[in-house]
Tab-separated table of N, CA, C and O and ligand atoms in Angstrom:
chain	number	residue	atom	x	y	z
D	27	MET	N	86.368	47.221	-99.528
D	27	MET	CA	85.528	47.603	-98.392
D	27	MET	C	84.053	47.461	-98.763
D	27	MET	O	83.607	47.860	-99.828
D	28	SER	N	83.296	46.867	-97.841
D	28	SER	CA	81.868	46.693	-98.126
D	28	SER	C	81.167	48.036	-98.153
D	28	SER	O	81.561	48.968	-97.465
D	29	ASN	N	80.166	48.121	-98.930
D	29	ASN	CA	79.460	49.385	-99.106
D	29	ASN	C	78.006	49.248	-98.652
D	29	ASN	O	77.101	49.852	-99.196
D	30	THR	N	77.820	48.455	-97.619
D	30	THR	CA	76.443	48.186	-97.176
D	30	THR	C	75.986	49.092	-96.031
D	30	THR	O	74.877	49.026	-95.587
D	31	ASP	N	76.884	49.923	-95.584
D	31	ASP	CA	76.552	50.716	-94.399
D	31	ASP	C	76.384	52.204	-94.742
D	31	ASP	O	76.765	53.071	-93.986
D	32	LEU	N	75.854	52.426	-95.930
D	32	LEU	CA	75.654	53.819	-96.342
D	32	LEU	C	74.617	54.497	-95.475
D	32	LEU	O	73.634	53.891	-95.056
D	33	LYS	N	74.842	55.753	-95.283
D	33	LYS	CA	73.839	56.519	-94.523
D	33	LYS	C	72.565	56.647	-95.344
D	33	LYS	O	72.642	56.787	-96.570
D	34	PRO	N	71.428	56.613	-94.692
D	34	PRO	CA	70.195	56.828	-95.463
D	34	PRO	C	70.227	58.198	-96.121
D	34	PRO	O	70.748	59.160	-95.555
D	35	LYS	N	69.733	58.235	-97.340
D	35	LYS	CA	69.756	59.513	-98.064
D	35	LYS	C	68.638	60.446	-97.618
D	35	LYS	O	68.659	61.632	-97.853
D	36	THR	N	67.640	59.842	-97.010
D	36	THR	CA	66.545	60.685	-96.519
D	36	THR	C	66.445	60.526	-95.015
D	36	THR	O	66.775	59.493	-94.459
D	37	LYS	N	66.012	61.590	-94.405
D	37	LYS	CA	65.878	61.575	-92.956
D	37	LYS	C	64.395	61.736	-92.625
D	37	LYS	O	63.730	62.603	-93.194
D	38	ALA	N	63.918	60.891	-91.760
D	38	ALA	CA	62.510	61.015	-91.377
D	38	ALA	C	62.299	62.370	-90.709
D	38	ALA	O	62.998	62.718	-89.753
D	39	LYS	N	61.394	63.105	-91.240
D	39	LYS	CA	61.119	64.421	-90.665
D	39	LYS	C	59.809	64.364	-89.890
D	39	LYS	O	58.762	64.033	-90.453
D	40	ILE	N	59.892	64.646	-88.622
D	40	ILE	CA	58.663	64.644	-87.831
D	40	ILE	C	58.106	66.055	-87.827
D	40	ILE	O	58.768	66.988	-87.378
D	41	LYS	N	56.922	66.166	-88.375
D	41	LYS	CA	56.319	67.491	-88.477
D	41	LYS	C	55.309	67.675	-87.351
D	41	LYS	O	54.303	66.983	-87.277
D	42	VAL	N	55.608	68.597	-86.482
D	42	VAL	CA	54.703	68.862	-85.370
D	42	VAL	C	54.064	70.228	-85.592
D	42	VAL	O	54.743	71.238	-85.612
D	43	GLU	N	52.785	70.198	-85.804
D	43	GLU	CA	52.062	71.456	-85.980
D	43	GLU	C	51.645	71.992	-84.618
D	43	GLU	O	51.078	71.279	-83.813
D	44	ARG	N	51.920	73.255	-84.428
D	44	ARG	CA	51.472	73.901	-83.204
D	44	ARG	C	49.949	74.069	-83.275
D	44	ARG	O	49.448	74.508	-84.299
D	45	PRO	N	49.238	73.686	-82.237
D	45	PRO	CA	47.784	73.861	-82.325
D	45	PRO	C	47.424	75.331	-82.482
D	45	PRO	O	48.025	76.195	-81.834
D	46	LYS	N	46.499	75.591	-83.371
D	46	LYS	CA	46.087	76.960	-83.629
D	46	LYS	C	45.422	77.569	-82.385
D	46	LYS	O	44.593	76.925	-81.759
D	47	LEU	N	45.777	78.771	-82.071
D	47	LEU	CA	45.142	79.437	-80.937
D	47	LEU	C	43.900	80.182	-81.417
D	47	LEU	O	43.802	80.565	-82.575
D	48	HIS	N	42.998	80.345	-80.480
D	48	HIS	CA	41.725	81.000	-80.817
D	48	HIS	C	41.502	82.233	-79.946
D	48	HIS	O	41.738	82.202	-78.743
D	49	LYS	N	41.047	83.287	-80.597
D	49	LYS	CA	40.759	84.530	-79.884
D	49	LYS	C	39.369	84.468	-79.276
D	49	LYS	O	38.450	83.947	-79.897
D	50	VAL	N	39.241	85.025	-78.081
D	50	VAL	CA	37.909	85.279	-77.528
D	50	VAL	C	37.633	86.754	-77.737
D	50	VAL	O	38.457	87.609	-77.395
D	51	ILE	N	36.489	87.054	-78.340
D	51	ILE	CA	36.144	88.428	-78.696
D	51	ILE	C	34.891	88.877	-77.948
D	51	ILE	O	33.871	88.178	-77.955
D	52	LEU	N	35.007	90.023	-77.315
D	52	LEU	CA	33.867	90.640	-76.636
D	52	LEU	C	33.145	91.550	-77.629
D	52	LEU	O	33.772	92.387	-78.281
D	53	VAL	N	31.824	91.358	-77.731
D	53	VAL	CA	31.010	92.137	-78.676
D	53	VAL	C	30.169	93.154	-77.903
D	53	VAL	O	29.536	92.815	-76.899
D	54	ASN	N	30.163	94.386	-78.372
D	54	ASN	CA	29.380	95.431	-77.706
D	54	ASN	C	27.877	95.228	-77.916
D	54	ASN	O	27.455	94.613	-78.889
D	55	ASP	N	27.096	95.719	-76.967
D	55	ASP	CA	25.645	95.819	-77.147
D	55	ASP	C	25.179	97.053	-76.380
D	55	ASP	O	25.962	97.676	-75.662
D	56	ASP	N	23.908	97.404	-76.547
D	56	ASP	CA	23.402	98.646	-75.946
D	56	ASP	C	22.788	98.443	-74.566
D	56	ASP	O	22.344	99.419	-73.955
D	57	TYR	N	22.725	97.219	-74.075
D	57	TYR	CA	21.923	96.945	-72.881
D	57	TYR	C	22.709	96.474	-71.660
D	57	TYR	O	22.310	96.743	-70.524
D	58	THR	N	23.779	95.724	-71.875
D	58	THR	CA	24.506	95.185	-70.724
D	58	THR	C	25.227	96.316	-69.986
D	58	THR	O	25.955	97.086	-70.610
D	59	PRO	N	25.019	96.429	-68.667
D	59	PRO	CA	25.708	97.494	-67.928
D	59	PRO	C	27.227	97.323	-67.966
D	59	PRO	O	27.738	96.203	-67.911
D	60	ARG	N	27.909	98.442	-68.060
D	60	ARG	CA	29.381	98.417	-68.105
D	60	ARG	C	29.988	97.639	-66.938
D	60	ARG	O	30.927	96.859	-67.122
D	61	GLU	N	29.451	97.895	-65.740
D	61	GLU	CA	30.031	97.250	-64.546
D	61	GLU	C	29.851	95.739	-64.606
D	61	GLU	O	30.693	94.999	-64.084
D	62	PHE	N	28.749	95.303	-65.229
D	62	PHE	CA	28.540	93.867	-65.328
D	62	PHE	C	29.557	93.244	-66.292
D	62	PHE	O	30.114	92.174	-66.023
D	63	VAL	N	29.819	93.918	-67.409
D	63	VAL	CA	30.816	93.428	-68.367
D	63	VAL	C	32.173	93.304	-67.662
D	63	VAL	O	32.867	92.288	-67.782
D	64	VAL	N	32.512	94.326	-66.885
D	64	VAL	CA	33.793	94.323	-66.164
D	64	VAL	C	33.839	93.144	-65.184
D	64	VAL	O	34.851	92.434	-65.098
D	65	SER	N	32.746	92.896	-64.473
D	65	SER	CA	32.741	91.813	-63.483
D	65	SER	C	32.893	90.452	-64.155
D	65	SER	O	33.594	89.572	-63.630
D	66	VAL	N	32.278	90.275	-65.334
D	66	VAL	CA	32.412	89.001	-66.051
D	66	VAL	C	33.853	88.820	-66.543
D	66	VAL	O	34.427	87.728	-66.441
D	67	LEU	N	34.444	89.881	-67.054
D	67	LEU	CA	35.831	89.799	-67.538
D	67	LEU	C	36.775	89.428	-66.396
D	67	LEU	O	37.697	88.629	-66.566
D	68	LYS	N	36.539	90.000	-65.229
D	68	LYS	CA	37.385	89.706	-64.069
D	68	LYS	C	37.214	88.248	-63.626
D	68	LYS	O	38.186	87.552	-63.366
D	69	ALA	N	35.957	87.805	-63.583
D	69	ALA	CA	35.684	86.456	-63.069
D	69	ALA	C	36.124	85.367	-64.049
D	69	ALA	O	36.731	84.369	-63.648
D	70	GLU	N	35.822	85.558	-65.314
D	70	GLU	CA	36.048	84.476	-66.275
D	70	GLU	C	37.433	84.531	-66.914
D	70	GLU	O	37.958	83.504	-67.334
D	71	PHE	N	38.025	85.724	-66.972
D	71	PHE	CA	39.316	85.845	-67.665
D	71	PHE	C	40.433	86.301	-66.737
D	71	PHE	O	41.517	86.682	-67.197
D	72	ARG	N	40.159	86.282	-65.447
D	72	ARG	CA	41.162	86.597	-64.429
D	72	ARG	C	41.869	87.925	-64.704
D	72	ARG	O	43.097	88.036	-64.630
D	73	MET	N	41.084	88.922	-65.059
D	73	MET	CA	41.652	90.245	-65.305
D	73	MET	C	41.551	91.097	-64.057
D	73	MET	O	40.656	90.893	-63.236
D	74	THR	N	42.434	92.070	-63.979
D	74	THR	CA	42.319	93.066	-62.917
D	74	THR	C	41.214	94.046	-63.320
D	74	THR	O	40.778	94.083	-64.482
D	75	GLU	N	40.785	94.853	-62.376
D	75	GLU	CA	39.763	95.877	-62.637
D	75	GLU	C	40.202	96.769	-63.804
D	75	GLU	O	39.413	97.057	-64.709
D	76	ASP	N	41.462	97.188	-63.791
D	76	ASP	CA	41.989	98.069	-64.841
D	76	ASP	C	41.968	97.419	-66.216
D	76	ASP	O	41.544	98.037	-67.197
D	77	GLN	N	42.460	96.190	-66.282
D	77	GLN	CA	42.472	95.465	-67.557
D	77	GLN	C	41.048	95.284	-68.065
D	77	GLN	O	40.769	95.521	-69.252
D	78	ALA	N	40.161	94.848	-67.170
D	78	ALA	CA	38.774	94.572	-67.557
D	78	ALA	C	38.092	95.855	-68.036
D	78	ALA	O	37.352	95.847	-69.023
D	79	TYR	N	38.342	96.943	-67.335
D	79	TYR	CA	37.712	98.207	-67.715
D	79	TYR	C	38.162	98.642	-69.114
D	79	TYR	O	37.361	99.112	-69.929
D	80	LYS	N	39.467	98.488	-69.386
D	80	LYS	CA	40.003	98.885	-70.698
D	80	LYS	C	39.420	98.048	-71.830
D	80	LYS	O	39.089	98.580	-72.902
D	81	VAL	N	39.297	96.736	-71.595
D	81	VAL	CA	38.732	95.847	-72.617
D	81	VAL	C	37.259	96.196	-72.847
D	81	VAL	O	36.803	96.309	-73.999
D	82	MET	N	36.514	96.397	-71.764
D	82	MET	CA	35.097	96.761	-71.872
D	82	MET	C	34.947	98.062	-72.680
D	82	MET	O	34.111	98.167	-73.586
D	83	LEU	N	35.784	99.048	-72.349
D	83	LEU	CA	35.681	100.354	-73.002
D	83	LEU	C	36.019	100.265	-74.494
D	83	LEU	O	35.375	100.906	-75.328
D	84	THR	N	37.028	99.454	-74.819
D	84	THR	CA	37.395	99.272	-76.230
D	84	THR	C	36.237	98.656	-77.010
D	84	THR	O	35.899	99.118	-78.109
D	85	ALA	N	35.604	97.632	-76.443
D	85	ALA	CA	34.448	97.008	-77.113
D	85	ALA	C	33.316	98.024	-77.231
D	85	ALA	O	32.654	98.118	-78.275
D	86	HIS	N	33.107	98.780	-76.184
D	86	HIS	CA	32.042	99.792	-76.178
D	86	HIS	C	32.271	100.829	-77.287
D	86	HIS	O	31.330	101.241	-77.962
D	87	GLN	N	33.517	101.243	-77.470
D	87	GLN	CA	33.824	102.301	-78.442
D	87	GLN	C	33.986	101.790	-79.864
D	87	GLN	O	33.641	102.481	-80.820
D	88	ARG	N	34.535	100.578	-80.005
D	88	ARG	CA	34.882	100.089	-81.350
D	88	ARG	C	33.984	98.969	-81.839
D	88	ARG	O	34.083	98.561	-82.993
D	89	GLY	N	33.163	98.436	-80.937
D	89	GLY	CA	32.254	97.362	-81.355
D	89	GLY	C	32.697	95.991	-80.886
D	89	GLY	O	31.878	95.143	-80.546
D	90	VAL	N	34.006	95.754	-80.929
D	90	VAL	CA	34.556	94.476	-80.472
D	90	VAL	C	35.905	94.711	-79.806
D	90	VAL	O	36.552	95.747	-80.035
D	91	CYS	N	36.331	93.755	-78.983
D	91	CYS	CA	37.692	93.782	-78.434
D	91	CYS	C	38.150	92.360	-78.173
D	91	CYS	O	37.378	91.540	-77.663
D	92	VAL	N	39.382	92.061	-78.530
D	92	VAL	CA	39.961	90.751	-78.226
D	92	VAL	C	40.241	90.699	-76.725
D	92	VAL	O	40.920	91.562	-76.172
D	93	VAL	N	39.679	89.680	-76.085
D	93	VAL	CA	39.836	89.516	-74.641
D	93	VAL	C	41.102	88.728	-74.324
D	93	VAL	O	41.805	89.017	-73.357
D	94	GLY	N	41.372	87.717	-75.138
D	94	GLY	CA	42.544	86.879	-74.901
D	94	GLY	C	42.645	85.816	-75.974
D	94	GLY	O	41.765	85.689	-76.820
D	95	VAL	N	43.735	85.046	-75.904
D	95	VAL	CA	44.024	84.013	-76.895
D	95	VAL	C	44.316	82.716	-76.152
D	95	VAL	O	45.133	82.702	-75.222
D	96	PHE	N	43.616	81.649	-76.562
D	96	PHE	CA	43.685	80.374	-75.835
D	96	PHE	C	43.664	79.214	-76.826
D	96	PHE	O	43.403	79.413	-78.014
D	97	THR	N	43.879	78.008	-76.311
D	97	THR	CA	43.628	76.836	-77.159
D	97	THR	C	42.131	76.826	-77.477
D	97	THR	O	41.328	77.439	-76.766
D	98	LYS	N	41.765	76.097	-78.539
D	98	LYS	CA	40.381	76.117	-79.025
D	98	LYS	C	39.387	75.765	-77.918
D	98	LYS	O	38.406	76.485	-77.697
D	99	ASP	N	39.658	74.680	-77.212
D	99	ASP	CA	38.753	74.222	-76.143
D	99	ASP	C	38.559	75.273	-75.063
D	99	ASP	O	37.434	75.544	-74.641
D	100	VAL	N	39.666	75.829	-74.613
D	100	VAL	CA	39.603	76.811	-73.523
D	100	VAL	C	38.876	78.064	-73.997
D	100	VAL	O	38.027	78.608	-73.283
D	101	ALA	N	39.165	78.512	-75.223
D	101	ALA	CA	38.509	79.710	-75.759
D	101	ALA	C	37.000	79.501	-75.827
D	101	ALA	O	36.219	80.366	-75.396
D	102	GLU	N	36.586	78.347	-76.328
D	102	GLU	CA	35.150	78.086	-76.483
D	102	GLU	C	34.458	77.964	-75.131
D	102	GLU	O	33.341	78.464	-74.938
D	103	THR	N	35.116	77.315	-74.195
D	103	THR	CA	34.524	77.165	-72.855
D	103	THR	C	34.371	78.525	-72.179
D	103	THR	O	33.316	78.836	-71.614
D	104	LYS	N	35.409	79.337	-72.241
D	104	LYS	CA	35.349	80.658	-71.599
D	104	LYS	C	34.291	81.546	-72.259
D	104	LYS	O	33.531	82.240	-71.572
D	105	ALA	N	34.236	81.526	-73.583
D	105	ALA	CA	33.261	82.358	-74.295
D	105	ALA	C	31.839	81.934	-73.934
D	105	ALA	O	30.961	82.787	-73.715
D	106	THR	N	31.607	80.631	-73.858
D	106	THR	CA	30.270	80.124	-73.506
D	106	THR	C	29.903	80.497	-72.076
D	106	THR	O	28.805	80.995	-71.805
D	107	ARG	N	30.826	80.286	-71.156
D	107	ARG	CA	30.545	80.598	-69.746
D	107	ARG	C	30.277	82.089	-69.556
D	107	ARG	O	29.371	82.482	-68.822
D	108	ALA	N	31.072	82.925	-70.209
D	108	ALA	CA	30.919	84.376	-70.062
D	108	ALA	C	29.603	84.843	-70.686
D	108	ALA	O	28.910	85.700	-70.121
D	109	THR	N	29.252	84.272	-71.842
D	109	THR	CA	27.981	84.627	-72.489
D	109	THR	C	26.809	84.169	-71.618
D	109	THR	O	25.828	84.899	-71.441
D	110	ASP	N	26.923	82.967	-71.049
D	110	ASP	CA	25.857	82.436	-70.183
D	110	ASP	C	25.674	83.281	-68.925
D	110	ASP	O	24.554	83.411	-68.421
D	111	ALA	N	26.761	83.838	-68.415
D	111	ALA	CA	26.676	84.688	-67.218
D	111	ALA	C	25.790	85.897	-67.512
D	111	ALA	O	24.992	86.324	-66.668
D	112	GLY	N	25.901	86.456	-68.706
D	112	GLY	CA	25.049	87.570	-69.095
D	112	GLY	C	23.615	87.124	-69.301
D	112	GLY	O	22.680	87.755	-68.806
D	113	ARG	N	23.455	86.012	-69.981
D	113	ARG	CA	22.105	85.497	-70.256
D	113	ARG	C	21.350	85.221	-68.961
D	113	ARG	O	20.139	85.477	-68.868
D	114	ALA	N	22.061	84.718	-67.959
D	114	ALA	CA	21.434	84.418	-66.662
D	114	ALA	C	20.825	85.673	-66.033
D	114	ALA	O	19.915	85.587	-65.219
D	115	LYS	N	21.373	86.832	-66.398
D	115	LYS	CA	20.849	88.104	-65.875
D	115	LYS	C	19.933	88.793	-66.887
D	115	LYS	O	19.521	89.940	-66.692
D	116	GLY	N	19.682	88.124	-67.994
D	116	GLY	CA	18.805	88.694	-69.009
D	116	GLY	C	19.490	89.686	-69.930
D	116	GLY	O	18.828	90.436	-70.646
D	117	TYR	N	20.832	89.679	-69.959
D	117	TYR	CA	21.577	90.593	-70.830
D	117	TYR	C	21.999	89.889	-72.121
D	117	TYR	O	22.287	88.699	-72.111
D	118	PRO	N	22.093	90.676	-73.215
D	118	PRO	CA	22.488	90.083	-74.493
D	118	PRO	C	24.010	90.024	-74.685
D	118	PRO	O	24.487	89.905	-75.820
D	119	LEU	N	24.744	90.125	-73.593
D	119	LEU	CA	26.217	90.106	-73.640
D	119	LEU	C	26.703	88.914	-74.460
D	119	LEU	O	26.247	87.785	-74.256
D	120	LEU	N	27.656	89.172	-75.377
D	120	LEU	CA	28.111	88.104	-76.277
D	120	LEU	C	29.633	88.055	-76.386
D	120	LEU	O	30.301	89.068	-76.614
D	121	PHE	N	30.141	86.849	-76.204
D	121	PHE	CA	31.557	86.547	-76.451
D	121	PHE	C	31.613	85.528	-77.569
D	121	PHE	O	30.910	84.515	-77.533
D	122	THR	N	32.433	85.777	-78.578
D	122	THR	CA	32.595	84.822	-79.671
D	122	THR	C	34.055	84.373	-79.717
D	122	THR	O	34.909	84.924	-79.007
D	123	THR	N	34.329	83.380	-80.573
D	123	THR	CA	35.725	82.916	-80.742
D	123	THR	C	36.046	82.897	-82.230
D	123	THR	O	35.148	82.735	-83.067
D	124	GLU	N	37.321	83.058	-82.533
D	124	GLU	CA	37.751	82.865	-83.929
D	124	GLU	C	39.213	82.449	-83.947
D	124	GLU	O	39.997	82.879	-83.092
D	125	PRO	N	39.561	81.552	-84.885
D	125	PRO	CA	40.949	81.087	-84.944
D	125	PRO	C	41.886	82.215	-85.347
D	125	PRO	O	41.531	83.084	-86.132
D	126	GLU	N	43.083	82.197	-84.781
D	126	GLU	CA	44.116	83.159	-85.174
D	126	GLU	C	44.674	82.784	-86.531
D	126	GLU	O	44.767	81.614	-86.847
D	127	GLU	N	45.049	83.774	-87.304
D	127	GLU	CA	45.642	83.495	-88.616
D	127	GLU	C	46.949	82.734	-88.438
D	127	GLU	O	47.728	83.034	-87.571
M	209	LIG	N1	27.551	99.453	-74.396
M	209	LIG	C1	27.188	99.041	-73.050
M	209	LIG	C2	26.560	100.228	-72.310
M	209	LIG	O1	26.697	101.333	-72.743
M	209	LIG	C3	28.396	98.531	-72.243
M	209	LIG	C4	29.044	97.396	-72.926
M	209	LIG	C5	30.407	97.426	-73.239
M	209	LIG	C6	28.312	96.264	-73.284
M	209	LIG	C7	31.032	96.370	-73.887
M	209	LIG	C8	28.926	95.189	-73.916
M	209	LIG	O2	30.880	94.212	-74.850
M	209	LIG	C9	30.268	95.252	-74.224
M	209	LIG	N2	25.885	99.958	-71.204
């Protein structure tokens, strides 16, 4: 019997890395009004009043709060738009991003 039809000893392994998600983080400051922070969270992150209020309060009390987790592009766009919304009103409101571990 011919022995030319052996199965390959190695199998091509396709490695698909899941794109890393990035957190959007709300940073507290002493000047931006609470209601304005809540309105930005609702508009830019599609949160309900309750969700937005809780996130705002956590940042206010602890210094920072994770707003959500997105692909890198979406996280950066949302953080920039939300920060710009504050800047347009003269507030130092800041949203940053960081990759998830
Ligand atoms: N600390 C602000 C105030 O007392 C409210 C505030 C909360 C601002 C969260 C920013 O990320 C923030 N008016």
